[in-house]
mmCIF file of N, CA and C in Angstrom:
data_model
loop_
_atom_site.group_PDB
_atom_site.id
_atom_site.type_symbol
_atom_site.label_atom_id
_atom_site.label_comp_id
_atom_site.label_asym_id
_atom_site.label_seq_id
_atom_site.Cartn_x
_atom_site.Cartn_y
_atom_site.Cartn_z
ATOM 1 N N MET A 1 -12.213 5.139 -11.827
ATOM 2 C CA MET A 1 -11.636 3.826 -11.584
ATOM 3 C C MET A 1 -10.152 3.988 -11.256
ATOM 4 N N VAL A 2 -9.623 3.142 -10.417
ATOM 5 C CA VAL A 2 -8.215 3.191 -10.050
ATOM 6 C C VAL A 2 -7.383 2.948 -11.293
ATOM 7 N N LYS A 3 -6.418 3.808 -11.535
ATOM 8 C CA LYS A 3 -5.611 3.758 -12.744
ATOM 9 C C LYS A 3 -4.884 2.433 -12.906
ATOM 10 N N ASN A 4 -4.910 1.913 -14.116
ATOM 11 C CA ASN A 4 -4.171 0.717 -14.523
ATOM 12 C C ASN A 4 -4.570 -0.548 -13.770
ATOM 13 N N MET A 5 -5.657 -0.537 -13.052
ATOM 14 C CA MET A 5 -6.044 -1.744 -12.331
ATOM 15 C C MET A 5 -6.649 -2.774 -13.276
ATOM 16 N N ALA A 6 -7.248 -2.361 -14.364
ATOM 17 C CA ALA A 6 -7.898 -3.300 -15.263
ATOM 18 C C ALA A 6 -7.090 -3.559 -16.527
ATOM 19 N N ASN A 7 -5.906 -3.037 -16.633
ATOM 20 C CA ASN A 7 -5.102 -3.179 -17.835
ATOM 21 C C ASN A 7 -4.214 -4.406 -17.779
ATOM 22 N N GLY A 8 -4.817 -5.582 -17.733
ATOM 23 C CA GLY A 8 -4.038 -6.805 -17.741
ATOM 24 C C GLY A 8 -3.509 -7.207 -16.381
ATOM 25 N N ASN A 9 -3.786 -6.438 -15.354
ATOM 26 C CA ASN A 9 -3.339 -6.782 -14.012
ATOM 27 C C ASN A 9 -4.390 -7.636 -13.334
ATOM 28 N N TYR A 10 -3.950 -8.485 -12.455
ATOM 29 C CA TYR A 10 -4.879 -9.370 -11.763
ATOM 30 C C TYR A 10 -5.175 -8.827 -10.371
ATOM 31 N N THR A 11 -6.316 -9.224 -9.866
ATOM 32 C CA THR A 11 -6.737 -8.824 -8.535
ATOM 33 C C THR A 11 -6.644 -10.034 -7.610
ATOM 34 N N THR A 12 -6.025 -9.843 -6.463
ATOM 35 C CA THR A 12 -5.924 -10.904 -5.464
ATOM 36 C C THR A 12 -6.627 -10.441 -4.199
ATOM 37 N N VAL A 13 -6.853 -11.368 -3.290
ATOM 38 C CA VAL A 13 -7.469 -11.018 -2.013
ATOM 39 C C VAL A 13 -6.594 -10.015 -1.275
ATOM 40 N N SER A 14 -5.278 -10.239 -1.293
ATOM 41 C CA SER A 14 -4.392 -9.324 -0.568
ATOM 42 C C SER A 14 -4.426 -7.919 -1.181
ATOM 43 N N ARG A 15 -4.444 -7.826 -2.507
ATOM 44 C CA ARG A 15 -4.520 -6.508 -3.139
ATOM 45 C C ARG A 15 -5.827 -5.809 -2.800
ATOM 46 N N THR A 16 -6.916 -6.551 -2.838
ATOM 47 C CA THR A 16 -8.218 -5.982 -2.504
ATOM 48 C C THR A 16 -8.233 -5.482 -1.063
ATOM 49 N N LYS A 17 -7.670 -6.256 -0.155
ATOM 50 C CA LYS A 17 -7.648 -5.863 1.256
ATOM 51 C C LYS A 17 -6.717 -4.670 1.498
ATOM 52 N N ILE A 18 -5.626 -4.583 0.756
ATOM 53 C CA ILE A 18 -4.741 -3.415 0.863
ATOM 54 C C ILE A 18 -5.497 -2.162 0.444
ATOM 55 N N LEU A 19 -6.204 -2.236 -0.674
ATOM 56 C CA LEU A 19 -6.993 -1.090 -1.136
ATOM 57 C C LEU A 19 -8.093 -0.739 -0.136
ATOM 58 N N GLU A 20 -8.692 -1.765 0.429
ATOM 59 C CA GLU A 20 -9.718 -1.547 1.455
ATOM 60 C C GLU A 20 -9.123 -0.806 2.654
ATOM 61 N N TYR A 21 -7.946 -1.254 3.098
ATOM 62 C CA TYR A 21 -7.292 -0.612 4.245
ATOM 63 C C TYR A 21 -6.954 0.848 3.933
ATOM 64 N N LEU A 22 -6.437 1.099 2.734
ATOM 65 C CA LEU A 22 -6.093 2.469 2.353
ATOM 66 C C LEU A 22 -7.327 3.363 2.344
ATOM 67 N N SER A 23 -8.432 2.851 1.831
ATOM 68 C CA SER A 23 -9.643 3.674 1.794
ATOM 69 C C SER A 23 -10.219 3.905 3.191
ATOM 70 N N MET A 24 -10.072 2.932 4.080
ATOM 71 C CA MET A 24 -10.558 3.095 5.458
ATOM 72 C C MET A 24 -9.688 4.067 6.250
ATOM 73 N N ASN A 25 -8.456 4.270 5.806
ATOM 74 C CA ASN A 25 -7.517 5.145 6.514
ATOM 75 C C ASN A 25 -7.123 6.336 5.657
ATOM 76 N N CYS A 26 -8.072 6.845 4.886
ATOM 77 C CA CYS A 26 -7.774 7.932 3.962
ATOM 78 C C CYS A 26 -7.456 9.242 4.661
ATOM 79 N N ASP A 27 -7.738 9.318 5.945
ATOM 80 C CA ASP A 27 -7.503 10.558 6.689
ATOM 81 C C ASP A 27 -6.104 10.637 7.277
ATOM 82 N N ARG A 28 -5.278 9.618 7.004
ATOM 83 C CA ARG A 28 -3.916 9.630 7.559
ATOM 84 C C ARG A 28 -2.974 8.862 6.647
ATOM 85 N N ALA A 29 -1.707 9.105 6.830
ATOM 86 C CA ALA A 29 -0.685 8.343 6.113
ATOM 87 C C ALA A 29 -0.431 7.046 6.869
ATOM 88 N N VAL A 30 -0.179 5.977 6.131
ATOM 89 C CA VAL A 30 0.078 4.674 6.731
ATOM 90 C C VAL A 30 1.406 4.143 6.203
ATOM 91 N N ASN A 31 1.963 3.157 6.922
ATOM 92 C CA ASN A 31 3.188 2.536 6.431
ATOM 93 C C ASN A 31 2.921 1.057 6.152
ATOM 94 N N VAL A 32 3.910 0.391 5.607
ATOM 95 C CA VAL A 32 3.768 -1.012 5.233
ATOM 96 C C VAL A 32 3.477 -1.871 6.460
ATOM 97 N N GLN A 33 4.062 -1.545 7.595
ATOM 98 C CA GLN A 33 3.808 -2.312 8.808
ATOM 99 C C GLN A 33 2.345 -2.220 9.224
ATOM 100 N N ASP A 34 1.734 -1.049 9.049
ATOM 101 C CA ASP A 34 0.307 -0.884 9.343
ATOM 102 C C ASP A 34 -0.523 -1.823 8.465
ATOM 103 N N ILE A 35 -0.212 -1.829 7.191
ATOM 104 C CA ILE A 35 -0.937 -2.663 6.236
ATOM 105 C C ILE A 35 -0.724 -4.142 6.556
ATOM 106 N N TYR A 36 0.506 -4.506 6.847
ATOM 107 C CA TYR A 36 0.845 -5.892 7.172
ATOM 108 C C TYR A 36 0.064 -6.359 8.407
ATOM 109 N N GLY A 37 0.006 -5.526 9.421
ATOM 110 C CA GLY A 37 -0.742 -5.858 10.629
ATOM 111 C C GLY A 37 -2.221 -6.055 10.342
ATOM 112 N N TYR A 38 -2.775 -5.206 9.495
ATOM 113 C CA TYR A 38 -4.179 -5.329 9.120
ATOM 114 C C TYR A 38 -4.433 -6.658 8.402
ATOM 115 N N LEU A 39 -3.555 -7.003 7.472
ATOM 116 C CA LEU A 39 -3.723 -8.259 6.741
ATOM 117 C C LEU A 39 -3.618 -9.460 7.677
ATOM 118 N N LEU A 40 -2.709 -9.399 8.643
ATOM 119 C CA LEU A 40 -2.600 -10.488 9.617
ATOM 120 C C LEU A 40 -3.875 -10.620 10.438
ATOM 121 N N GLU A 41 -4.442 -9.471 10.844
ATOM 122 C CA GLU A 41 -5.706 -9.491 11.592
ATOM 123 C C GLU A 41 -6.817 -10.145 10.787
ATOM 124 N N LYS A 42 -6.783 -9.955 9.475
ATOM 125 C CA LYS A 42 -7.795 -10.533 8.589
ATOM 126 C C LYS A 42 -7.432 -11.960 8.161
ATOM 127 N N GLU A 43 -6.348 -12.474 8.754
ATOM 128 C CA GLU A 43 -5.848 -13.823 8.466
ATOM 129 C C GLU A 43 -5.502 -14.026 6.998
ATOM 130 N N ILE A 44 -4.901 -12.990 6.409
ATOM 131 C CA ILE A 44 -4.432 -13.059 5.032
ATOM 132 C C ILE A 44 -2.924 -13.180 5.076
ATOM 133 N N ASN A 45 -2.422 -14.304 4.615
ATOM 134 C CA ASN A 45 -0.999 -14.587 4.636
ATOM 135 C C ASN A 45 -0.339 -13.971 3.407
ATOM 136 N N VAL A 46 0.468 -12.949 3.636
ATOM 137 C CA VAL A 46 1.154 -12.278 2.538
ATOM 138 C C VAL A 46 2.551 -11.896 2.999
ATOM 139 N N ASN A 47 3.499 -12.021 2.102
ATOM 140 C CA ASN A 47 4.879 -11.646 2.381
ATOM 141 C C ASN A 47 4.974 -10.121 2.389
ATOM 142 N N ILE A 48 5.710 -9.573 3.327
ATOM 143 C CA ILE A 48 5.822 -8.107 3.427
ATOM 144 C C ILE A 48 6.443 -7.504 2.167
ATOM 145 N N THR A 49 7.303 -8.255 1.491
ATOM 146 C CA THR A 49 7.893 -7.776 0.235
ATOM 147 C C THR A 49 6.812 -7.577 -0.821
ATOM 148 N N THR A 50 5.805 -8.424 -0.805
ATOM 149 C CA THR A 50 4.681 -8.286 -1.730
ATOM 150 C C THR A 50 3.953 -6.971 -1.498
ATOM 151 N N ILE A 51 3.807 -6.602 -0.242
ATOM 152 C CA ILE A 51 3.151 -5.327 0.079
ATOM 153 C C ILE A 51 3.988 -4.167 -0.447
ATOM 154 N N TYR A 52 5.300 -4.213 -0.230
ATOM 155 C CA TYR A 52 6.173 -3.159 -0.754
ATOM 156 C C TYR A 52 6.034 -3.039 -2.264
ATOM 157 N N ARG A 53 6.047 -4.160 -2.955
ATOM 158 C CA ARG A 53 5.942 -4.131 -4.423
ATOM 159 C C ARG A 53 4.613 -3.533 -4.867
ATOM 160 N N TYR A 54 3.541 -3.940 -4.207
ATOM 161 C CA TYR A 54 2.230 -3.417 -4.597
ATOM 162 C C TYR A 54 2.121 -1.928 -4.281
ATOM 163 N N MET A 55 2.673 -1.505 -3.168
ATOM 164 C CA MET A 55 2.647 -0.078 -2.842
ATOM 165 C C MET A 55 3.479 0.718 -3.854
ATOM 166 N N ASP A 56 4.606 0.152 -4.285
ATOM 167 C CA ASP A 56 5.395 0.804 -5.333
ATOM 168 C C ASP A 56 4.591 0.931 -6.625
ATOM 169 N N LYS A 57 3.839 -0.114 -6.963
ATOM 170 C CA LYS A 57 3.005 -0.078 -8.161
ATOM 171 C C LYS A 57 1.915 0.973 -8.022
ATOM 172 N N LEU A 58 1.240 0.996 -6.879
ATOM 173 C CA LEU A 58 0.202 1.996 -6.662
ATOM 174 C C LEU A 58 0.771 3.415 -6.717
ATOM 175 N N THR A 59 1.978 3.590 -6.208
ATOM 176 C CA THR A 59 2.641 4.897 -6.256
ATOM 177 C C THR A 59 2.943 5.270 -7.704
ATOM 178 N N LYS A 60 3.520 4.338 -8.437
ATOM 179 C CA LYS A 60 3.873 4.586 -9.845
ATOM 180 C C LYS A 60 2.638 4.927 -10.666
ATOM 181 N N ASP A 61 1.532 4.235 -10.394
ATOM 182 C CA ASP A 61 0.290 4.468 -11.131
ATOM 183 C C ASP A 61 -0.451 5.723 -10.680
ATOM 184 N N GLY A 62 0.025 6.372 -9.614
ATOM 185 C CA GLY A 62 -0.596 7.598 -9.135
ATOM 186 C C GLY A 62 -1.780 7.373 -8.208
ATOM 187 N N ASN A 63 -1.917 6.158 -7.695
ATOM 188 C CA ASN A 63 -3.038 5.840 -6.818
ATOM 189 C C ASN A 63 -2.755 6.104 -5.353
ATOM 190 N N VAL A 64 -1.502 6.183 -4.957
ATOM 191 C CA VAL A 64 -1.111 6.593 -3.614
ATOM 192 C C VAL A 64 0.051 7.568 -3.723
ATOM 193 N N MET A 65 0.191 8.381 -2.718
ATOM 194 C CA MET A 65 1.342 9.274 -2.630
ATOM 195 C C MET A 65 2.304 8.676 -1.618
ATOM 196 N N LYS A 66 3.580 8.704 -1.931
ATOM 197 C CA LYS A 66 4.600 8.143 -1.051
ATOM 198 C C LYS A 66 5.438 9.276 -0.488
ATOM 199 N N TYR A 67 5.648 9.218 0.815
ATOM 200 C CA TYR A 67 6.466 10.211 1.505
ATOM 201 C C TYR A 67 7.646 9.493 2.144
ATOM 202 N N SER A 68 8.851 9.943 1.828
ATOM 203 C CA SER A 68 10.057 9.367 2.431
ATOM 204 C C SER A 68 10.714 10.419 3.285
ATOM 205 N N SER A 69 11.060 10.054 4.502
ATOM 206 C CA SER A 69 11.628 11.036 5.414
ATOM 207 C C SER A 69 13.151 11.022 5.432
ATOM 208 N N LYS A 70 13.766 10.134 4.672
ATOM 209 C CA LYS A 70 15.221 10.049 4.684
ATOM 210 C C LYS A 70 15.784 10.536 3.350
ATOM 211 N N GLU A 71 15.615 11.807 3.080
ATOM 212 C CA GLU A 71 16.173 12.453 1.901
ATOM 213 C C GLU A 71 15.873 11.699 0.608
ATOM 214 N N GLY A 72 14.675 11.151 0.503
ATOM 215 C CA GLY A 72 14.259 10.511 -0.723
ATOM 216 C C GLY A 72 14.853 9.149 -0.994
ATOM 217 N N GLN A 73 15.656 8.622 -0.069
ATOM 218 C CA GLN A 73 16.246 7.312 -0.286
ATOM 219 C C GLN A 73 15.198 6.234 -0.085
ATOM 220 N N LYS A 74 15.222 5.248 -0.967
ATOM 221 C CA LYS A 74 14.309 4.122 -0.800
ATOM 222 C C LYS A 74 14.890 3.192 0.238
ATOM 223 N N LEU A 75 14.058 2.775 1.154
ATOM 224 C CA LEU A 75 14.512 1.892 2.217
ATOM 225 C C LEU A 75 14.297 0.439 1.823
ATOM 226 N N LEU A 76 15.151 -0.407 2.303
ATOM 227 C CA LEU A 76 15.031 -1.837 2.069
ATOM 228 C C LEU A 76 14.251 -2.473 3.203
ATOM 229 N N PRO A 77 13.546 -3.576 2.924
ATOM 230 C CA PRO A 77 12.860 -4.269 4.017
ATOM 231 C C PRO A 77 13.830 -4.601 5.144
ATOM 232 N N GLY A 78 13.378 -4.404 6.348
ATOM 233 C CA GLY A 78 14.223 -4.665 7.506
ATOM 234 C C GLY A 78 14.820 -3.399 8.085
ATOM 235 N N GLU A 79 14.877 -2.324 7.292
ATOM 236 C CA GLU A 79 15.331 -1.049 7.835
ATOM 237 C C GLU A 79 14.163 -0.413 8.575
ATOM 238 N N ASP A 80 14.348 0.785 9.051
ATOM 239 C CA ASP A 80 13.298 1.471 9.792
ATOM 240 C C ASP A 80 12.068 1.627 8.898
ATOM 241 N N LEU A 81 11.076 0.775 9.116
ATOM 242 C CA LEU A 81 9.923 0.710 8.229
ATOM 243 C C LEU A 81 8.996 1.903 8.346
ATOM 244 N N ASP A 82 9.150 2.715 9.370
ATOM 245 C CA ASP A 82 8.274 3.863 9.536
ATOM 246 C C ASP A 82 8.692 5.056 8.687
ATOM 247 N N ARG A 83 9.752 4.941 7.953
ATOM 248 C CA ARG A 83 10.234 6.092 7.190
ATOM 249 C C ARG A 83 9.412 6.357 5.930
ATOM 250 N N ASP A 84 8.965 5.319 5.239
ATOM 251 C CA ASP A 84 8.135 5.508 4.055
ATOM 252 C C ASP A 84 6.677 5.444 4.460
ATOM 253 N N MET A 85 5.961 6.497 4.149
ATOM 254 C CA MET A 85 4.544 6.575 4.485
ATOM 255 C C MET A 85 3.760 6.727 3.187
ATOM 256 N N TYR A 86 2.547 6.195 3.169
ATOM 257 C CA TYR A 86 1.710 6.221 1.975
ATOM 258 C C TYR A 86 0.358 6.838 2.319
ATOM 259 N N HIS A 87 -0.213 7.543 1.341
ATOM 260 C CA HIS A 87 -1.510 8.166 1.535
ATOM 261 C C HIS A 87 -2.334 7.931 0.268
ATOM 262 N N ALA A 88 -3.573 7.459 0.440
ATOM 263 C CA ALA A 88 -4.451 7.179 -0.692
ATOM 264 C C ALA A 88 -4.826 8.463 -1.422
ATOM 265 N N THR A 89 -4.925 8.371 -2.740
ATOM 266 C CA THR A 89 -5.380 9.504 -3.539
ATOM 267 C C THR A 89 -6.889 9.417 -3.723
ATOM 268 N N ALA A 90 -7.448 10.438 -4.304
ATOM 269 C CA ALA A 90 -8.885 10.481 -4.541
ATOM 270 C C ALA A 90 -9.338 9.358 -5.468
ATOM 271 N N GLU A 91 -8.470 8.896 -6.354
ATOM 272 C CA GLU A 91 -8.843 7.827 -7.282
ATOM 273 C C GLU A 91 -9.199 6.543 -6.538
ATOM 274 N N ILE A 92 -8.415 6.180 -5.547
ATOM 275 C CA ILE A 92 -8.719 4.974 -4.768
ATOM 276 C C ILE A 92 -10.005 5.180 -3.981
ATOM 277 N N LEU A 93 -10.172 6.367 -3.435
ATOM 278 C CA LEU A 93 -11.348 6.627 -2.613
ATOM 279 C C LEU A 93 -12.633 6.573 -3.443
ATOM 280 N N LYS A 94 -12.581 7.021 -4.697
ATOM 281 C CA LYS A 94 -13.754 6.939 -5.567
ATOM 282 C C LYS A 94 -14.137 5.485 -5.804
ATOM 283 N N GLU A 95 -13.133 4.644 -5.984
ATOM 284 C CA GLU A 95 -13.370 3.242 -6.313
ATOM 285 C C GLU A 95 -13.721 2.391 -5.098
ATOM 286 N N TYR A 96 -13.027 2.620 -3.986
ATOM 287 C CA TYR A 96 -13.155 1.725 -2.835
ATOM 288 C C TYR A 96 -13.698 2.390 -1.590
ATOM 289 N N GLY A 97 -13.859 3.708 -1.592
ATOM 290 C CA GLY A 97 -14.287 4.412 -0.396
ATOM 291 C C GLY A 97 -15.768 4.393 -0.167
#
């Protein structure tokens, strides 16, 4: 099971769709813009900041790996969004793959 997903945390449509997107793209790293575009295609209205927060949570919980290309600096929304890339771990793939 995906770590810490059932420990008092709630599940939303956007979170479920983010996990779905990550499992469908397990063969490559994705960025927040990729996820945002997917959610728009699915007509799910979500703020891009919400995606960043959820990706940070998934990273902290060990469910995704985060790669930063700018010397480990965290980027703010509005900066070059392609710098932080995320890759699903085996835990997400077991649950949603």
